[in-house]
Amino acid sequence: MTSPNRHTVTFIATTIFIDAMGFGLVMPVLPRLLMDVGGLDLAQAIGVGTWMGLAMAVASFIAAPVLGNLSDAVGRRPVLLAALGGLAVDYALLALAHTLPLIFLGRVLSGLFGGSYAPAQAAIADVTAPQDRARNFAMVSAGFGVGFVVGPALGGLLTGWGDRAPFVAAGVLAGLNFLYGLTVFPETLAHENRRPFTLSRANPLGSWRVLRAQPGMLNVALVLLFWQLAGLVYPLTWSFYGIAQFGWSDRMIGLSLAAVGVTIAFAQVFLTGRAVRRLGERDAATVGIIGAAIGFVTYAFTTSTIVAFAILAAVAVQSLVQPSVMAMLSSRATPETQGEVQGIASMTTGIAGVIAPMVLTWPMAWFIGPAAPVHFPGVPFLISAGFALIALVLLRRLPASVRT
C-alpha cells in the first residue's frame, strides 16, 4: 500500500469541498427563491423544497452505485472529472433558471453528479493503509465541512449581487477544479484491481448483495443509514427552520450554517483522529451520536438564537460519526471492491435522502401550516433524535473492531 499522493488528497478534498459548497450555497437562498419565483408562502415553499430534495435524493440514489462501479472498471480519474464537468454545467443552468421546473431540473442534476463522492472515497482507500483510513476519511470529511461553511456563507453574502451570484461562483470553482484534476490528478486504481462493469452490480438494489457477501457489512450500513436520516435534518430543514423559529434573514441563515460548518470542520481536523486512536472507531462514533442527539433535542425546543449558536459545542462531536463508520465499512472491502463499497455507502446516503424529506420536511411543513394544533417548527429535530438513538443501538451491537 503506497502513501497517499499529495495531489490525490488535495484534488479529492477540493472535489468534496466543491460538492458540499454547491449543495450548501443554495440553502440560504432556496426558501425565498422558491417563494419569489413560484409566488408561494413559506409552508408551500417547504412543500416544493421537499419534492426537490426527494428528486435530488433519487437521482443520487441511482447515480452513486453506477459511478462507484464504473470507477472500479475504468478508474477513479475519468469518473471524477466527468462529474466535475457536469457540476459546472449544472451551476450554469441554476444561474440562468427563472422558473420552478428549471430549478427542479438543476437540483436533479446536482444529485446525479454529486455521486462523485463514491469514487472520491474509493480513491482515498486506494492509496491509504487500513489503519490510516479513519484519519484520511476525516480529512475528506473536513473538505465537506469547509465546503459547507463556504457554500452557505456565499449563498447568504453574495445575494447582494443577486440570487444567482452564488451559482456563478460555484460554477467557476467547479470548472477550475476540473482543470486542476485534468492536469495533476493521477489514476489511483491499479489495472490488476479493476473489474468489468456490469449493470447487475451497478443497479441500486443489486449492489446490496455485496453487503450480504461480507460478514458484518450490512449491519454497519444500517448504522450509516439511520445516522444519515438523523443528520439530514440540517441540510433539509435548517433554512426553513431559521425563518419559522427565529425569523432569520438570508444572511443570518448563511452565517448560522457557516458556524455549523466551521464547528464540524474544526472538530474533524483536530478531534476525529485523536478520538478514534484513543477510543476506537465504534466508541468514537458512539460519543458523536450522543452529542448529536443532545443537539437535536435542544434545537427542537429552543426559541433563542443565542442557545442555537451555543449548542454547536454538542453538535461538534457528531463529526466523529461519519469517518468512523466509513472506516468500519471500508475495512470490510477488498481492494477490487472499494469503489463498489463506497458506492454502496453513497447509495445508503441516497436511500436516507429519499426517506428524509417525507419524514422530516413534510411534518415541518404541516406544523407551521394553518391546520397544525400547535406551531412547532422544531418537530424534525425531535424525529432526528429518534433516528440517532436507533443508530446508537445498532452501533453498540457491532463488535468493537470490524477489521478482518
mmCIF file of C-alpha atoms in Angstrom:
data_model
loop_
_atom_site.group_PDB
_atom_site.id
_atom_site.type_symbol
_atom_site.label_atom_id
_atom_site.label_comp_id
_atom_site.label_asym_id
_atom_site.label_seq_id
_atom_site.Cartn_x
_atom_site.Cartn_y
_atom_site.Cartn_z
ATOM 1 C CA MET A 1 0.000 0.000 0.000
ATOM 2 C CA THR A 2 1.517 3.279 -1.068
ATOM 3 C CA SER A 3 1.377 6.507 0.871
ATOM 4 C CA PRO A 4 -1.284 8.996 -0.178
ATOM 5 C CA ASN A 5 -0.130 11.199 -3.008
ATOM 6 C CA ARG A 6 -0.259 14.897 -2.203
ATOM 7 C CA HIS A 7 -2.081 15.799 -5.417
ATOM 8 C CA THR A 8 -4.524 12.923 -4.933
ATOM 9 C CA VAL A 9 -5.531 14.030 -1.453
ATOM 10 C CA THR A 10 -5.639 17.716 -2.441
ATOM 11 C CA PHE A 11 -7.765 17.105 -5.523
ATOM 12 C CA ILE A 12 -10.190 14.791 -3.732
ATOM 13 C CA ALA A 13 -10.579 17.157 -0.784
ATOM 14 C CA THR A 14 -11.188 20.015 -3.238
ATOM 15 C CA THR A 15 -13.729 17.952 -5.157
ATOM 16 C CA ILE A 16 -15.649 17.112 -1.993
ATOM 17 C CA PHE A 17 -15.368 20.749 -0.962
ATOM 18 C CA ILE A 18 -16.959 21.906 -4.217
ATOM 19 C CA ASP A 19 -19.700 19.267 -3.988
ATOM 20 C CA ALA A 20 -20.529 20.393 -0.445
ATOM 21 C CA MET A 21 -20.281 24.055 -1.316
ATOM 22 C CA GLY A 22 -22.648 23.640 -4.246
ATOM 23 C CA PHE A 23 -25.111 21.813 -2.027
ATOM 24 C CA GLY A 24 -24.780 24.367 0.750
ATOM 25 C CA LEU A 25 -24.811 27.593 -1.203
ATOM 26 C CA VAL A 26 -28.407 27.138 -2.307
ATOM 27 C CA MET A 27 -29.661 26.572 1.222
ATOM 28 C CA PRO A 28 -29.823 30.184 2.462
ATOM 29 C CA VAL A 29 -31.474 31.428 -0.729
ATOM 30 C CA LEU A 30 -33.738 28.449 -1.540
ATOM 31 C CA PRO A 31 -36.740 29.303 0.697
ATOM 32 C CA ARG A 32 -37.161 32.855 -0.560
ATOM 33 C CA LEU A 33 -36.066 31.912 -4.086
ATOM 34 C CA LEU A 34 -38.915 29.412 -4.252
ATOM 35 C CA MET A 35 -41.321 31.918 -2.717
ATOM 36 C CA ASP A 36 -40.306 34.642 -5.174
ATOM 37 C CA VAL A 37 -40.140 32.527 -8.337
ATOM 38 C CA GLY A 38 -43.258 30.486 -7.571
ATOM 39 C CA GLY A 39 -45.306 33.088 -5.672
ATOM 40 C CA LEU A 40 -45.518 30.773 -2.636
ATOM 41 C CA ASP A 41 -45.860 31.249 1.109
ATOM 42 C CA LEU A 42 -43.366 29.598 3.484
ATOM 43 C CA ALA A 43 -45.354 26.390 4.077
ATOM 44 C CA GLN A 44 -45.873 25.964 0.317
ATOM 45 C CA ALA A 45 -42.192 26.634 -0.336
ATOM 46 C CA ILE A 46 -41.269 23.911 2.151
ATOM 47 C CA GLY A 47 -43.541 21.530 0.236
ATOM 48 C CA VAL A 48 -41.901 22.371 -3.106
ATOM 49 C CA GLY A 49 -38.470 22.167 -1.496
ATOM 50 C CA THR A 50 -39.384 18.721 -0.184
ATOM 51 C CA TRP A 51 -40.170 17.461 -3.678
ATOM 52 C CA MET A 52 -36.916 18.943 -4.970
ATOM 53 C CA GLY A 53 -34.975 17.291 -2.178
ATOM 54 C CA LEU A 54 -36.707 13.993 -2.879
ATOM 55 C CA ALA A 55 -35.924 14.160 -6.608
ATOM 56 C CA MET A 56 -32.311 15.079 -5.878
ATOM 57 C CA ALA A 57 -32.011 12.150 -3.488
ATOM 58 C CA VAL A 58 -33.499 9.696 -6.004
ATOM 59 C CA ALA A 59 -31.018 10.910 -8.617
ATOM 60 C CA SER A 60 -28.147 10.421 -6.186
ATOM 61 C CA PHE A 61 -29.524 7.005 -5.196
ATOM 62 C CA ILE A 62 -29.377 5.872 -8.817
ATOM 63 C CA ALA A 63 -26.087 7.539 -9.705
ATOM 64 C CA ALA A 64 -23.980 6.576 -6.670
ATOM 65 C CA PRO A 65 -23.643 2.815 -7.320
ATOM 66 C CA VAL A 66 -23.241 3.410 -11.057
ATOM 67 C CA LEU A 67 -20.372 5.840 -10.564
ATOM 68 C CA GLY A 68 -18.814 3.686 -7.857
ATOM 69 C CA ASN A 69 -18.889 0.556 -10.025
ATOM 70 C CA LEU A 70 -17.804 2.489 -13.092
ATOM 71 C CA SER A 71 -14.770 3.740 -11.185
ATOM 72 C CA ASP A 72 -13.888 0.115 -10.347
ATOM 73 C CA ALA A 73 -13.910 -0.640 -14.080
ATOM 74 C CA VAL A 74 -12.305 2.366 -15.775
ATOM 75 C CA GLY A 75 -10.548 4.055 -12.860
ATOM 76 C CA ARG A 76 -11.312 6.921 -10.490
ATOM 77 C CA ARG A 77 -9.868 9.727 -12.604
ATOM 78 C CA PRO A 78 -12.254 9.775 -15.611
ATOM 79 C CA VAL A 79 -15.335 9.351 -13.418
ATOM 80 C CA LEU A 80 -14.394 12.198 -11.094
ATOM 81 C CA LEU A 81 -13.505 14.527 -13.951
ATOM 82 C CA ALA A 82 -16.789 13.792 -15.750
ATOM 83 C CA ALA A 83 -18.756 14.525 -12.563
ATOM 84 C CA LEU A 84 -16.944 17.832 -12.039
ATOM 85 C CA GLY A 85 -17.628 18.890 -15.606
ATOM 86 C CA GLY A 86 -21.287 18.018 -15.125
ATOM 87 C CA LEU A 87 -21.468 20.116 -11.974
ATOM 88 C CA ALA A 88 -20.068 23.133 -13.801
ATOM 89 C CA VAL A 89 -22.848 22.790 -16.395
ATOM 90 C CA ASP A 90 -25.428 22.317 -13.644
ATOM 91 C CA TYR A 91 -24.419 25.530 -11.873
ATOM 92 C CA ALA A 92 -24.674 27.402 -15.164
ATOM 93 C CA LEU A 93 -28.238 26.124 -15.536
ATOM 94 C CA LEU A 94 -29.160 27.185 -11.995
ATOM 95 C CA ALA A 95 -27.627 30.608 -12.580
ATOM 96 C CA LEU A 96 -29.990 31.116 -15.522
ATOM 97 C CA ALA A 97 -33.109 29.350 -14.199
ATOM 98 C CA HIS A 98 -36.078 31.630 -13.586
ATOM 99 C CA THR A 99 -38.841 29.034 -13.367
ATOM 100 C CA LEU A 100 -39.549 26.327 -10.813
ATOM 101 C CA PRO A 101 -39.182 23.473 -13.359
ATOM 102 C CA LEU A 102 -35.666 24.638 -14.324
ATOM 103 C CA ILE A 103 -34.648 24.975 -10.682
ATOM 104 C CA PHE A 104 -36.080 21.497 -10.143
ATOM 105 C CA LEU A 105 -34.015 20.144 -13.056
ATOM 106 C CA GLY A 106 -30.901 21.805 -11.678
ATOM 107 C CA ARG A 107 -31.337 20.102 -8.314
ATOM 108 C CA VAL A 108 -31.798 16.724 -10.015
ATOM 109 C CA LEU A 109 -28.541 17.198 -11.927
ATOM 110 C CA SER A 110 -26.855 18.142 -8.637
ATOM 111 C CA GLY A 111 -27.929 14.771 -7.278
ATOM 112 C CA LEU A 112 -26.644 12.896 -10.320
ATOM 113 C CA PHE A 113 -23.212 14.500 -10.418
ATOM 114 C CA GLY A 114 -22.953 14.581 -6.626
ATOM 115 C CA GLY A 115 -22.483 10.804 -6.802
ATOM 116 C CA SER A 116 -18.787 11.537 -7.288
ATOM 117 C CA TYR A 117 -18.413 11.129 -3.526
ATOM 118 C CA ALA A 118 -18.190 7.338 -4.042
ATOM 119 C CA PRO A 119 -15.181 7.242 -6.417
ATOM 120 C CA ALA A 120 -13.559 10.046 -4.402
ATOM 121 C CA GLN A 121 -13.793 7.986 -1.218
ATOM 122 C CA ALA A 122 -12.574 4.925 -3.136
ATOM 123 C CA ALA A 123 -9.517 6.842 -4.367
ATOM 124 C CA ILE A 124 -8.654 7.654 -0.758
ATOM 125 C CA ALA A 125 -8.987 3.963 0.122
ATOM 126 C CA ASP A 126 -6.767 3.041 -2.874
ATOM 127 C CA VAL A 127 -3.803 4.985 -1.538
ATOM 128 C CA THR A 128 -4.293 4.626 2.218
ATOM 129 C CA ALA A 129 -3.311 1.844 4.598
ATOM 130 C CA PRO A 130 -6.276 0.377 6.543
ATOM 131 C CA GLN A 131 -5.100 1.760 9.882
ATOM 132 C CA ASP A 132 -4.986 5.294 8.432
ATOM 133 C CA ARG A 133 -8.368 5.301 6.711
ATOM 134 C CA ALA A 134 -10.374 6.875 9.539
ATOM 135 C CA ARG A 135 -7.876 9.755 9.627
ATOM 136 C CA ASN A 136 -7.917 10.283 5.858
ATOM 137 C CA PHE A 137 -11.672 9.906 5.603
ATOM 138 C CA ALA A 138 -11.779 12.608 8.280
ATOM 139 C CA MET A 139 -9.627 14.813 6.030
ATOM 140 C CA VAL A 140 -12.099 14.305 3.190
ATOM 141 C CA SER A 141 -14.965 14.986 5.582
ATOM 142 C CA ALA A 142 -13.164 18.157 6.578
ATOM 143 C CA GLY A 143 -13.259 19.181 2.914
ATOM 144 C CA PHE A 144 -17.005 18.643 3.067
ATOM 145 C CA GLY A 145 -17.167 20.668 6.283
ATOM 146 C CA VAL A 146 -15.227 23.564 4.790
ATOM 147 C CA GLY A 147 -17.444 23.450 1.708
ATOM 148 C CA PHE A 148 -20.445 23.516 3.981
ATOM 149 C CA VAL A 149 -19.016 26.678 5.534
ATOM 150 C CA VAL A 150 -18.181 28.429 2.272
ATOM 151 C CA GLY A 151 -21.370 27.427 0.456
ATOM 152 C CA PRO A 152 -23.912 28.887 2.883
ATOM 153 C CA ALA A 153 -21.684 31.896 3.520
ATOM 154 C CA LEU A 154 -21.575 32.613 -0.218
ATOM 155 C CA GLY A 155 -25.268 31.932 -0.522
ATOM 156 C CA GLY A 156 -26.018 34.454 2.192
ATOM 157 C CA LEU A 157 -23.424 37.109 1.392
ATOM 158 C CA LEU A 158 -23.451 37.068 -2.412
ATOM 159 C CA THR A 159 -27.185 37.675 -2.543
ATOM 160 C CA GLY A 160 -26.200 41.348 -2.502
ATOM 161 C CA TRP A 161 -25.215 40.794 -6.154
ATOM 162 C CA GLY A 162 -28.399 38.871 -6.896
ATOM 163 C CA ASP A 163 -29.823 35.433 -6.122
ATOM 164 C CA ARG A 164 -27.828 33.863 -8.972
ATOM 165 C CA ALA A 165 -24.379 35.101 -7.971
ATOM 166 C CA PRO A 166 -23.621 32.092 -5.725
ATOM 167 C CA PHE A 167 -24.286 29.704 -8.610
ATOM 168 C CA VAL A 168 -21.929 31.604 -10.870
ATOM 169 C CA ALA A 169 -19.196 31.423 -8.235
ATOM 170 C CA ALA A 170 -19.732 27.681 -7.738
ATOM 171 C CA GLY A 171 -19.661 27.032 -11.472
ATOM 172 C CA VAL A 172 -16.362 28.861 -11.846
ATOM 173 C CA LEU A 173 -14.823 26.870 -8.991
ATOM 174 C CA ALA A 174 -16.075 23.563 -10.402
ATOM 175 C CA GLY A 175 -14.560 24.437 -13.773
ATOM 176 C CA LEU A 176 -11.231 25.390 -12.205
ATOM 177 C CA ASN A 177 -11.111 22.163 -10.207
ATOM 178 C CA PHE A 178 -11.859 20.206 -13.381
ATOM 179 C CA LEU A 179 -8.812 21.812 -14.996
ATOM 180 C CA TYR A 180 -6.722 21.139 -11.886
ATOM 181 C CA GLY A 181 -7.703 17.469 -11.894
ATOM 182 C CA LEU A 182 -7.127 17.180 -15.603
ATOM 183 C CA THR A 183 -3.593 18.452 -15.065
ATOM 184 C CA VAL A 184 -2.367 16.838 -11.843
ATOM 185 C CA PHE A 185 -4.741 14.127 -10.570
ATOM 186 C CA PRO A 186 -3.211 10.662 -11.149
ATOM 187 C CA GLU A 187 -5.132 7.423 -11.512
ATOM 188 C CA THR A 188 -5.183 5.610 -8.148
ATOM 189 C CA LEU A 189 -6.679 2.236 -9.125
ATOM 190 C CA ALA A 190 -4.134 -0.300 -10.371
ATOM 191 C CA HIS A 191 -5.100 -2.221 -13.513
ATOM 192 C CA GLU A 192 -4.876 -5.560 -11.717
ATOM 193 C CA ASN A 193 -7.544 -4.412 -9.242
ATOM 194 C CA ARG A 194 -10.070 -3.413 -11.904
ATOM 195 C CA ARG A 195 -13.072 -5.481 -12.881
ATOM 196 C CA PRO A 196 -15.637 -5.321 -15.689
ATOM 197 C CA PHE A 197 -18.619 -3.025 -15.300
ATOM 198 C CA THR A 198 -21.933 -4.872 -15.099
ATOM 199 C CA LEU A 199 -25.413 -3.445 -14.694
ATOM 200 C CA SER A 200 -26.363 -6.198 -12.251
ATOM 201 C CA ARG A 201 -23.829 -4.834 -9.766
ATOM 202 C CA ALA A 202 -24.378 -1.184 -10.627
ATOM 203 C CA ASN A 203 -28.138 -1.022 -10.138
ATOM 204 C CA PRO A 204 -29.061 0.367 -6.717
ATOM 205 C CA LEU A 205 -30.687 -2.780 -5.349
ATOM 206 C CA GLY A 206 -28.434 -5.365 -6.996
ATOM 207 C CA SER A 207 -25.287 -3.903 -5.482
ATOM 208 C CA TRP A 208 -26.616 -4.606 -1.999
ATOM 209 C CA ARG A 209 -25.552 -8.219 -2.423
ATOM 210 C CA VAL A 210 -22.007 -7.084 -1.659
ATOM 211 C CA LEU A 211 -23.248 -6.193 1.812
ATOM 212 C CA ARG A 212 -24.504 -9.738 2.309
ATOM 213 C CA ALA A 213 -21.288 -11.222 0.953
ATOM 214 C CA GLN A 214 -19.063 -9.608 3.589
ATOM 215 C CA PRO A 215 -19.767 -10.540 7.246
ATOM 216 C CA GLY A 216 -20.999 -7.619 9.318
ATOM 217 C CA MET A 217 -21.065 -5.116 6.439
ATOM 218 C CA LEU A 218 -24.869 -4.937 6.296
ATOM 219 C CA ASN A 219 -25.034 -4.066 9.987
ATOM 220 C CA VAL A 220 -22.522 -1.247 9.558
ATOM 221 C CA ALA A 221 -24.515 0.030 6.558
ATOM 222 C CA LEU A 222 -27.688 0.124 8.678
ATOM 223 C CA VAL A 223 -25.904 2.276 11.264
ATOM 224 C CA LEU A 224 -24.876 4.596 8.442
ATOM 225 C CA LEU A 225 -28.448 4.679 7.097
ATOM 226 C CA PHE A 226 -30.061 5.750 10.361
ATOM 227 C CA TRP A 227 -27.261 8.196 11.066
ATOM 228 C CA GLN A 228 -27.782 9.799 7.672
ATOM 229 C CA LEU A 229 -31.529 10.020 8.319
ATOM 230 C CA ALA A 230 -30.770 11.894 11.528
ATOM 231 C CA GLY A 231 -28.076 14.181 10.094
ATOM 232 C CA LEU A 232 -30.086 15.238 7.055
ATOM 233 C CA VAL A 233 -32.231 17.423 9.282
ATOM 234 C CA TYR A 234 -29.672 20.220 8.894
ATOM 235 C CA PRO A 235 -29.433 20.459 5.078
ATOM 236 C CA LEU A 236 -33.125 19.733 4.556
ATOM 237 C CA THR A 237 -34.767 21.937 7.156
ATOM 238 C CA TRP A 238 -32.336 24.441 8.675
ATOM 239 C CA SER A 239 -33.085 27.350 6.322
ATOM 240 C CA PHE A 240 -36.844 26.923 6.702
ATOM 241 C CA TYR A 241 -36.404 26.353 10.450
ATOM 242 C CA GLY A 242 -34.395 29.572 10.808
ATOM 243 C CA ILE A 243 -37.190 31.580 9.231
ATOM 244 C CA ALA A 244 -40.052 29.858 11.069
ATOM 245 C CA GLN A 245 -38.406 29.587 14.500
ATOM 246 C CA PHE A 246 -36.301 32.761 14.693
ATOM 247 C CA GLY A 247 -37.357 34.985 11.779
ATOM 248 C CA TRP A 248 -33.800 34.987 10.381
ATOM 249 C CA SER A 249 -32.808 36.785 7.187
ATOM 250 C CA ASP A 250 -30.998 35.031 4.308
ATOM 251 C CA ARG A 251 -27.714 36.463 5.559
ATOM 252 C CA MET A 252 -28.332 35.204 9.091
ATOM 253 C CA ILE A 253 -29.181 31.764 7.748
ATOM 254 C CA GLY A 254 -25.935 31.755 5.812
ATOM 255 C CA LEU A 255 -23.931 32.813 8.853
ATOM 256 C CA SER A 256 -25.570 30.191 11.049
ATOM 257 C CA LEU A 257 -24.828 27.456 8.521
ATOM 258 C CA ALA A 258 -21.274 28.712 8.258
ATOM 259 C CA ALA A 259 -20.973 28.475 12.037
ATOM 260 C CA VAL A 260 -22.185 24.868 11.932
ATOM 261 C CA GLY A 261 -19.710 24.076 9.177
ATOM 262 C CA VAL A 262 -16.781 25.749 10.955
ATOM 263 C CA THR A 263 -17.535 23.842 14.139
ATOM 264 C CA ILE A 264 -17.773 20.462 12.421
ATOM 265 C CA ALA A 265 -14.761 21.041 10.169
ATOM 266 C CA PHE A 266 -12.646 22.152 13.131
ATOM 267 C CA ALA A 267 -13.659 19.053 15.062
ATOM 268 C CA GLN A 268 -12.928 16.784 12.077
ATOM 269 C CA VAL A 269 -9.419 18.173 11.729
ATOM 270 C CA PHE A 270 -8.433 18.367 15.396
ATOM 271 C CA LEU A 271 -10.709 15.883 17.182
ATOM 272 C CA THR A 272 -11.580 12.912 14.992
ATOM 273 C CA GLY A 273 -8.135 11.365 14.506
ATOM 274 C CA ARG A 274 -7.233 11.664 18.184
ATOM 275 C CA ALA A 275 -10.602 10.326 19.356
ATOM 276 C CA VAL A 276 -10.510 7.320 17.020
ATOM 277 C CA ARG A 277 -6.968 6.429 18.097
ATOM 278 C CA ARG A 278 -7.921 6.707 21.756
ATOM 279 C CA LEU A 279 -11.418 5.220 21.716
ATOM 280 C CA GLY A 280 -11.552 3.105 18.577
ATOM 281 C CA GLU A 281 -13.968 3.584 15.697
ATOM 282 C CA ARG A 282 -17.100 2.212 17.393
ATOM 283 C CA ASP A 283 -16.731 4.139 20.650
ATOM 284 C CA ALA A 284 -15.772 7.354 18.857
ATOM 285 C CA ALA A 285 -18.938 7.078 16.771
ATOM 286 C CA THR A 286 -20.914 6.430 19.967
ATOM 287 C CA VAL A 287 -19.733 9.702 21.514
ATOM 288 C CA GLY A 288 -20.595 11.532 18.289
ATOM 289 C CA ILE A 289 -24.139 10.158 18.104
ATOM 290 C CA ILE A 290 -24.863 11.001 21.750
ATOM 291 C CA GLY A 291 -23.647 14.574 21.232
ATOM 292 C CA ALA A 292 -25.728 14.918 18.090
ATOM 293 C CA ALA A 293 -28.853 13.656 19.865
ATOM 294 C CA ILE A 294 -28.418 16.280 22.583
ATOM 295 C CA GLY A 295 -28.170 18.938 19.877
ATOM 296 C CA PHE A 296 -31.277 17.672 18.066
ATOM 297 C CA VAL A 297 -33.441 17.766 21.194
ATOM 298 C CA THR A 298 -32.226 21.253 22.103
ATOM 299 C CA TYR A 299 -32.939 22.619 18.626
ATOM 300 C CA ALA A 300 -36.405 21.083 18.724
ATOM 301 C CA PHE A 301 -37.490 23.286 21.621
ATOM 302 C CA THR A 302 -35.262 26.383 21.797
ATOM 303 C CA THR A 303 -36.575 29.743 20.652
ATOM 304 C CA SER A 304 -33.336 31.595 21.409
ATOM 305 C CA THR A 305 -30.785 32.471 18.760
ATOM 306 C CA ILE A 306 -28.103 32.550 21.454
ATOM 307 C CA VAL A 307 -28.916 28.985 22.520
ATOM 308 C CA ALA A 308 -29.000 27.894 18.875
ATOM 309 C CA PHE A 309 -25.386 29.002 18.490
ATOM 310 C CA ALA A 310 -24.284 27.806 21.936
ATOM 311 C CA ILE A 311 -25.419 24.236 21.285
ATOM 312 C CA LEU A 312 -22.866 23.972 18.469
ATOM 313 C CA ALA A 313 -20.475 22.614 21.105
ATOM 314 C CA ALA A 314 -22.616 19.455 21.272
ATOM 315 C CA VAL A 315 -23.019 19.355 17.502
ATOM 316 C CA ALA A 316 -19.223 19.413 17.050
ATOM 317 C CA VAL A 317 -18.735 15.885 18.346
ATOM 318 C CA GLN A 318 -21.013 14.475 15.659
ATOM 319 C CA SER A 319 -18.026 14.902 13.339
ATOM 320 C CA LEU A 320 -16.748 11.652 14.875
ATOM 321 C CA VAL A 321 -19.543 9.565 13.412
ATOM 322 C CA GLN A 322 -19.203 9.648 9.630
ATOM 323 C CA PRO A 323 -15.429 8.977 9.346
ATOM 324 C CA SER A 324 -15.572 6.235 11.971
ATOM 325 C CA VAL A 325 -18.482 4.408 10.360
ATOM 326 C CA MET A 326 -16.974 4.844 6.894
ATOM 327 C CA ALA A 327 -13.710 3.337 8.143
ATOM 328 C CA MET A 328 -15.635 0.398 9.626
ATOM 329 C CA LEU A 329 -17.359 -0.137 6.285
ATOM 330 C CA SER A 330 -14.215 0.276 4.193
ATOM 331 C CA SER A 331 -12.266 -2.233 6.277
ATOM 332 C CA ARG A 332 -14.715 -4.935 5.146
ATOM 333 C CA ALA A 333 -13.995 -4.351 1.444
ATOM 334 C CA THR A 334 -11.356 -5.942 -0.746
ATOM 335 C CA PRO A 335 -9.048 -3.796 -2.931
ATOM 336 C CA GLU A 336 -11.060 -4.563 -6.076
ATOM 337 C CA THR A 337 -14.412 -3.691 -4.486
ATOM 338 C CA GLN A 338 -13.533 -0.423 -2.692
ATOM 339 C CA GLY A 339 -15.320 1.638 -5.331
ATOM 340 C CA GLU A 340 -18.389 -0.572 -5.149
ATOM 341 C CA VAL A 341 -18.483 -0.438 -1.362
ATOM 342 C CA GLN A 342 -18.051 3.334 -1.350
ATOM 343 C CA GLY A 343 -20.817 3.435 -3.934
ATOM 344 C CA ILE A 344 -22.976 1.468 -1.525
ATOM 345 C CA ALA A 345 -22.170 3.988 1.196
ATOM 346 C CA SER A 346 -23.266 6.805 -1.096
ATOM 347 C CA MET A 347 -26.313 4.770 -2.078
ATOM 348 C CA THR A 348 -27.157 4.367 1.610
ATOM 349 C CA THR A 349 -26.975 8.135 1.881
ATOM 350 C CA GLY A 350 -29.246 8.268 -1.172
ATOM 351 C CA ILE A 351 -31.807 5.990 0.460
ATOM 352 C CA ALA A 352 -31.758 8.207 3.524
ATOM 353 C CA GLY A 353 -32.176 11.193 1.239
ATOM 354 C CA VAL A 354 -35.269 9.628 -0.316
ATOM 355 C CA ILE A 355 -36.842 8.890 3.059
ATOM 356 C CA ALA A 356 -35.775 12.009 4.950
ATOM 357 C CA PRO A 357 -37.850 14.635 3.086
ATOM 358 C CA MET A 358 -41.007 12.643 3.784
ATOM 359 C CA VAL A 359 -40.310 12.072 7.484
ATOM 360 C CA LEU A 360 -38.568 15.369 8.290
ATOM 361 C CA THR A 361 -39.615 18.139 5.917
ATOM 362 C CA TRP A 362 -43.284 17.322 5.376
ATOM 363 C CA PRO A 363 -44.020 17.161 9.131
ATOM 364 C CA MET A 364 -42.348 20.553 9.468
ATOM 365 C CA ALA A 365 -44.499 21.995 6.687
ATOM 366 C CA TRP A 366 -47.624 20.718 8.445
ATOM 367 C CA PHE A 367 -46.606 22.003 11.888
ATOM 368 C CA ILE A 368 -46.124 25.557 10.610
ATOM 369 C CA GLY A 369 -49.276 25.476 8.474
ATOM 370 C CA PRO A 370 -52.767 26.679 9.420
ATOM 371 C CA ALA A 371 -54.081 23.164 10.239
ATOM 372 C CA ALA A 372 -51.470 22.421 12.923
ATOM 373 C CA PRO A 373 -52.747 22.243 16.533
ATOM 374 C CA VAL A 374 -49.508 23.928 17.705
ATOM 375 C CA HIS A 375 -46.793 25.913 15.956
ATOM 376 C CA PHE A 376 -43.792 23.569 16.201
ATOM 377 C CA PRO A 377 -41.029 24.187 13.613
ATOM 378 C CA GLY A 378 -38.649 22.031 15.687
ATOM 379 C CA VAL A 379 -40.507 18.772 15.048
ATOM 380 C CA PRO A 380 -37.947 17.425 12.502
ATOM 381 C CA PHE A 381 -35.164 17.715 15.094
ATOM 382 C CA LEU A 382 -37.166 15.606 17.527
ATOM 383 C CA ILE A 383 -37.629 12.971 14.829
ATOM 384 C CA SER A 384 -33.908 13.065 14.073
ATOM 385 C CA ALA A 385 -33.131 12.424 17.726
ATOM 386 C CA GLY A 386 -35.137 9.216 17.401
ATOM 387 C CA PHE A 387 -33.162 8.126 14.341
ATOM 388 C CA ALA A 388 -29.911 8.885 16.168
ATOM 389 C CA LEU A 389 -30.938 6.643 19.052
ATOM 390 C CA ILE A 390 -31.725 3.796 16.642
ATOM 391 C CA ALA A 391 -28.281 4.230 15.048
ATOM 392 C CA LEU A 392 -26.735 4.171 18.512
ATOM 393 C CA VAL A 393 -28.443 0.904 19.461
ATOM 394 C CA LEU A 394 -27.353 -0.738 16.189
ATOM 395 C CA LEU A 395 -23.814 0.575 16.597
ATOM 396 C CA ARG A 396 -23.425 -0.814 20.101
ATOM 397 C CA ARG A 397 -24.417 -4.266 18.817
ATOM 398 C CA LEU A 398 -21.377 -4.290 16.494
ATOM 399 C CA PRO A 399 -18.001 -5.646 17.629
ATOM 400 C CA ALA A 400 -15.526 -3.022 18.776
ATOM 401 C CA SER A 401 -13.319 -3.836 15.758
ATOM 402 C CA VAL A 402 -14.651 -4.881 12.349
ATOM 403 C CA ARG A 403 -11.306 -5.387 10.642
ATOM 404 C CA THR A 404 -10.609 -8.860 9.344
#
